Amino acid sequence: MKQVHVAVGVIVSDQAVFLTRRHADVHQGGKWEFPGGKVESGESVAQALHRELQEEIAIDTLAGIPLIKIEHDYGDKQVILDVFIVDQYQGEPTAQEGQEEGWFMLTDLRDLDFPEANVKIIDALEQYYQ
Ligand SMILES: Nc1nc2c([nH]c(=O)n2[C@H]2C[C@H](O)[C@@H](COP(=O)(O)OP(=O)(O)OP(=O)(O)O)O2)c(=O)[nH]1
Ligand SMILES: [Mg+2]
């Protein structure tokens, strides 16, 4: 079974969260996601978070607050999502890989089409911001 360790950033500004939509042809394609990606060998999770957010949305992460770590089995792939709140960063988040992007109010996240594992992220966010 494939298992991947993923660094995930919840980009927060003024009660809104920046999301991108996964390309149709990849794992969990077409769904909204918090930007992020695989931790490479020799890299820490914090380094991966910083690198992925630079690559995918062109921001410089100044700090990441650990939110939750989720293990999820999709059947075809097992993921460990290491999720951080990123509310201190430089630059304006912009999708760099042609993905659809948008800012969504924290209170509207439940209505979006996310990968299954993200339900727990949204639960944790509600707890954190309540
Ligand atoms: N970035 C991100 N990945 C998520 C979320 N929820 C979720 O289940 N995943 C899963 C989908 C993928 O299987 C995995 C992320 O891996 P990925 O393939 O996008 O990794 P990557 O950005 O490094 O891309 P690449 O190396 O394949 O180009 O985590 C989420 O909110 N954000
Ligand atoms: Mg990615």
JSON list of N, CA, C and O and ligand atoms in Angstrom, two decimals, residues 6-7 20 22 33-38 52 56 97 99, ligand 2:
[
{"chain": "A", "resi": 6, "resn": "VAL", "atom": "N", "xyz": [2.04, 14.07, 4.09]},
{"chain": "A", "resi": 6, "resn": "VAL", "atom": "CA", "xyz": [1.71, 15.31, 3.38]},
{"chain": "A", "resi": 6, "resn": "VAL", "atom": "C", "xyz": [1.70, 16.49, 4.36]},
{"chain": "A", "resi": 6, "resn": "VAL", "atom": "O", "xyz": [1.12, 16.40, 5.44]},
{"chain": "A", "resi": 7, "resn": "ALA", "atom": "N", "xyz": [2.36, 17.57, 3.97]},
{"chain": "A", "resi": 7, "resn": "ALA", "atom": "CA", "xyz": [2.31, 18.81, 4.75]},
{"chain": "A", "resi": 7, "resn": "ALA", "atom": "C", "xyz": [1.21, 19.68, 4.15]},
{"chain": "A", "resi": 7, "resn": "ALA", "atom": "O", "xyz": [1.18, 19.91, 2.94]},
{"chain": "A", "resi": 20, "resn": "THR", "atom": "N", "xyz": [-7.47, 25.68, -3.12]},
{"chain": "A", "resi": 20, "resn": "THR", "atom": "CA", "xyz": [-7.29, 25.41, -4.54]},
{"chain": "A", "resi": 20, "resn": "THR", "atom": "C", "xyz": [-8.03, 24.12, -4.86]},
{"chain": "A", "resi": 20, "resn": "THR", "atom": "O", "xyz": [-8.34, 23.33, -3.97]},
{"chain": "A", "resi": 22, "resn": "ARG", "atom": "N", "xyz": [-8.06, 20.53, -6.81]},
{"chain": "A", "resi": 22, "resn": "ARG", "atom": "CA", "xyz": [-7.13, 19.55, -7.38]},
{"chain": "A", "resi": 22, "resn": "ARG", "atom": "C", "xyz": [-7.48, 19.31, -8.85]},
{"chain": "A", "resi": 22, "resn": "ARG", "atom": "O", "xyz": [-8.64, 19.25, -9.21]},
{"chain": "A", "resi": 33, "resn": "GLU", "atom": "N", "xyz": [-8.95, 21.60, -1.96]},
{"chain": "A", "resi": 33, "resn": "GLU", "atom": "CA", "xyz": [-7.95, 21.17, -0.99]},
{"chain": "A", "resi": 33, "resn": "GLU", "atom": "C", "xyz": [-7.30, 22.37, -0.34]},
{"chain": "A", "resi": 33, "resn": "GLU", "atom": "O", "xyz": [-7.33, 23.48, -0.87]},
{"chain": "A", "resi": 34, "resn": "PHE", "atom": "N", "xyz": [-6.70, 22.11, 0.80]},
{"chain": "A", "resi": 34, "resn": "PHE", "atom": "CA", "xyz": [-5.81, 23.06, 1.41]},
{"chain": "A", "resi": 34, "resn": "PHE", "atom": "C", "xyz": [-4.47, 22.84, 0.71]},
{"chain": "A", "resi": 34, "resn": "PHE", "atom": "O", "xyz": [-4.04, 21.69, 0.55]},
{"chain": "A", "resi": 35, "resn": "PRO", "atom": "N", "xyz": [-3.80, 23.89, 0.28]},
{"chain": "A", "resi": 35, "resn": "PRO", "atom": "CA", "xyz": [-2.55, 23.70, -0.44]},
{"chain": "A", "resi": 35, "resn": "PRO", "atom": "C", "xyz": [-1.53, 22.90, 0.39]},
{"chain": "A", "resi": 35, "resn": "PRO", "atom": "O", "xyz": [-1.52, 22.98, 1.61]},
{"chain": "A", "resi": 36, "resn": "GLY", "atom": "N", "xyz": [-0.70, 22.17, -0.30]},
{"chain": "A", "resi": 36, "resn": "GLY", "atom": "CA", "xyz": [0.32, 21.38, 0.38]},
{"chain": "A", "resi": 36, "resn": "GLY", "atom": "C", "xyz": [0.77, 20.24, -0.50]},
{"chain": "A", "resi": 36, "resn": "GLY", "atom": "O", "xyz": [0.34, 20.13, -1.65]},
{"chain": "A", "resi": 37, "resn": "GLY", "atom": "N", "xyz": [1.64, 19.42, 0.03]},
{"chain": "A", "resi": 37, "resn": "GLY", "atom": "CA", "xyz": [2.12, 18.29, -0.75]},
{"chain": "A", "resi": 37, "resn": "GLY", "atom": "C", "xyz": [3.08, 17.42, 0.04]},
{"chain": "A", "resi": 37, "resn": "GLY", "atom": "O", "xyz": [3.32, 17.65, 1.22]},
{"chain": "A", "resi": 38, "resn": "LYS", "atom": "N", "xyz": [3.59, 16.44, -0.65]},
{"chain": "A", "resi": 38, "resn": "LYS", "atom": "CA", "xyz": [4.38, 15.39, -0.01]},
{"chain": "A", "resi": 38, "resn": "LYS", "atom": "C", "xyz": [5.68, 15.89, 0.61]},
{"chain": "A", "resi": 38, "resn": "LYS", "atom": "O", "xyz": [6.40, 16.70, 0.03]},
{"chain": "A", "resi": 52, "resn": "GLU", "atom": "N", "xyz": [6.25, 23.69, -0.32]},
{"chain": "A", "resi": 52, "resn": "GLU", "atom": "CA", "xyz": [5.02, 23.44, -1.08]},
{"chain": "A", "resi": 52, "resn": "GLU", "atom": "C", "xyz": [4.19, 24.72, -1.23]},
{"chain": "A", "resi": 52, "resn": "GLU", "atom": "O", "xyz": [3.60, 24.94, -2.28]},
{"chain": "A", "resi": 56, "resn": "GLU", "atom": "N", "xyz": [3.24, 26.02, -4.82]},
{"chain": "A", "resi": 56, "resn": "GLU", "atom": "CA", "xyz": [1.84, 25.93, -5.26]},
{"chain": "A", "resi": 56, "resn": "GLU", "atom": "C", "xyz": [1.12, 27.26, -5.26]},
{"chain": "A", "resi": 56, "resn": "GLU", "atom": "O", "xyz": [0.28, 27.51, -6.12]},
{"chain": "A", "resi": 97, "resn": "GLU", "atom": "N", "xyz": [-0.21, 26.53, -10.46]},
{"chain": "A", "resi": 97, "resn": "GLU", "atom": "CA", "xyz": [-0.22, 25.37, -11.34]},
{"chain": "A", "resi": 97, "resn": "GLU", "atom": "C", "xyz": [-1.52, 25.29, -12.13]},
{"chain": "A", "resi": 97, "resn": "GLU", "atom": "O", "xyz": [-1.98, 24.20, -12.49]},
{"chain": "A", "resi": 99, "resn": "GLN", "atom": "N", "xyz": [-4.51, 25.78, -11.16]},
{"chain": "A", "resi": 99, "resn": "GLN", "atom": "CA", "xyz": [-5.70, 25.27, -10.47]},
{"chain": "A", "resi": 99, "resn": "GLN", "atom": "C", "xyz": [-6.68, 26.41, -10.24]},
{"chain": "A", "resi": 99, "resn": "GLN", "atom": "O", "xyz": [-6.31, 27.56, -10.09]},
{"chain": "B", "resi": 2, "resn": "MG", "atom": "MG", "xyz": [-0.12, 19.26, -3.69]}
]
